[in-house]
């Protein structure tokens, strides 16, 4: 509500990045809505459409930072 926008509006993603002082390219977005995930990816975020725990584990282990 503070951002005056809701997903998948790009304003909400930019608001979150600004709040955390990161660029979209430095952010990871995980959501169970494909539409929201696509919107985040269009801004440069690494996105994952969460549909099963197994797929999530594959995603997170593939993109983990050591």
GROMACS .gro file of C-alpha atoms in nm:
model
   66
    1UNK     CA    1   0.000   0.000   0.000
    2UNK     CA    2   0.286   0.238   0.075
    3UNK     CA    3   0.414   0.201  -0.283
    4UNK     CA    4   0.065   0.275  -0.420
    5UNK     CA    5   0.099  -0.021  -0.657
    6UNK     CA    6   0.048  -0.394  -0.660
    7UNK     CA    7   0.209  -0.681  -0.849
    8UNK     CA    8   0.255  -0.711  -1.145
    9UNK     CA    9   0.282  -0.332  -1.179
   10UNK     CA   10   0.653  -0.246  -1.231
   11UNK     CA   11   0.623   0.036  -0.976
   12UNK     CA   12   0.607  -0.214  -0.689
   13UNK     CA   13   0.926  -0.389  -0.802
   14UNK     CA   14   1.113  -0.060  -0.840
   15UNK     CA   15   0.985   0.048  -0.498
   16UNK     CA   16   1.117  -0.270  -0.336
   17UNK     CA   17   1.455  -0.236  -0.505
   18UNK     CA   18   1.485   0.127  -0.400
   19UNK     CA   19   1.388   0.040  -0.044
   20UNK     CA   20   1.662  -0.224  -0.031
   21UNK     CA   21   1.911  -0.014  -0.229
   22UNK     CA   22   1.965  -0.278  -0.499
   23UNK     CA   23   1.921  -0.273  -0.874
   24UNK     CA   24   1.671  -0.513  -1.035
   25UNK     CA   25   1.967  -0.707  -1.174
   26UNK     CA   26   2.080  -0.774  -0.816
   27UNK     CA   27   1.739  -0.900  -0.703
   28UNK     CA   28   1.573  -1.241  -0.704
   29UNK     CA   29   1.196  -1.260  -0.721
   30UNK     CA   30   1.007  -1.579  -0.628
   31UNK     CA   31   0.630  -1.598  -0.658
   32UNK     CA   32   0.354  -1.849  -0.723
   33UNK     CA   33   0.206  -1.622  -0.990
   34UNK     CA   34   0.357  -1.664  -1.335
   35UNK     CA   35   0.233  -1.318  -1.437
   36UNK     CA   36   0.415  -1.154  -1.144
   37UNK     CA   37   0.733  -1.349  -1.214
   38UNK     CA   38   0.732  -1.248  -1.581
   39UNK     CA   39   0.686  -0.882  -1.483
   40UNK     CA   40   0.985  -0.896  -1.248
   41UNK     CA   41   1.201  -1.066  -1.511
   42UNK     CA   42   1.115  -0.795  -1.765
   43UNK     CA   43   1.279  -0.546  -1.527
   44UNK     CA   44   1.597  -0.753  -1.507
   45UNK     CA   45   1.534  -0.950  -1.190
   46UNK     CA   46   1.618  -1.317  -1.170
   47UNK     CA   47   1.275  -1.471  -1.132
   48UNK     CA   48   1.133  -1.806  -1.034
   49UNK     CA   49   0.771  -1.907  -1.073
   50UNK     CA   50   0.716  -2.125  -0.765
   51UNK     CA   51   0.496  -2.419  -0.854
   52UNK     CA   52   0.648  -2.711  -0.662
   53UNK     CA   53   0.894  -2.746  -0.379
   54UNK     CA   54   1.113  -2.975  -0.591
   55UNK     CA   55   1.142  -2.715  -0.868
   56UNK     CA   56   1.215  -2.448  -0.611
   57UNK     CA   57   1.500  -2.655  -0.466
   58UNK     CA   58   1.644  -2.700  -0.815
   59UNK     CA   59   1.623  -2.325  -0.874
   60UNK     CA   60   1.776  -2.222  -0.543
   61UNK     CA   61   2.062  -2.472  -0.562
   62UNK     CA   62   2.137  -2.372  -0.922
   63UNK     CA   63   2.150  -2.003  -0.828
   64UNK     CA   64   2.310  -2.024  -0.484
   65UNK     CA   65   2.603  -1.798  -0.409
   66UNK     CA   66   2.903  -1.959  -0.245
   0.00000   0.00000   0.00000
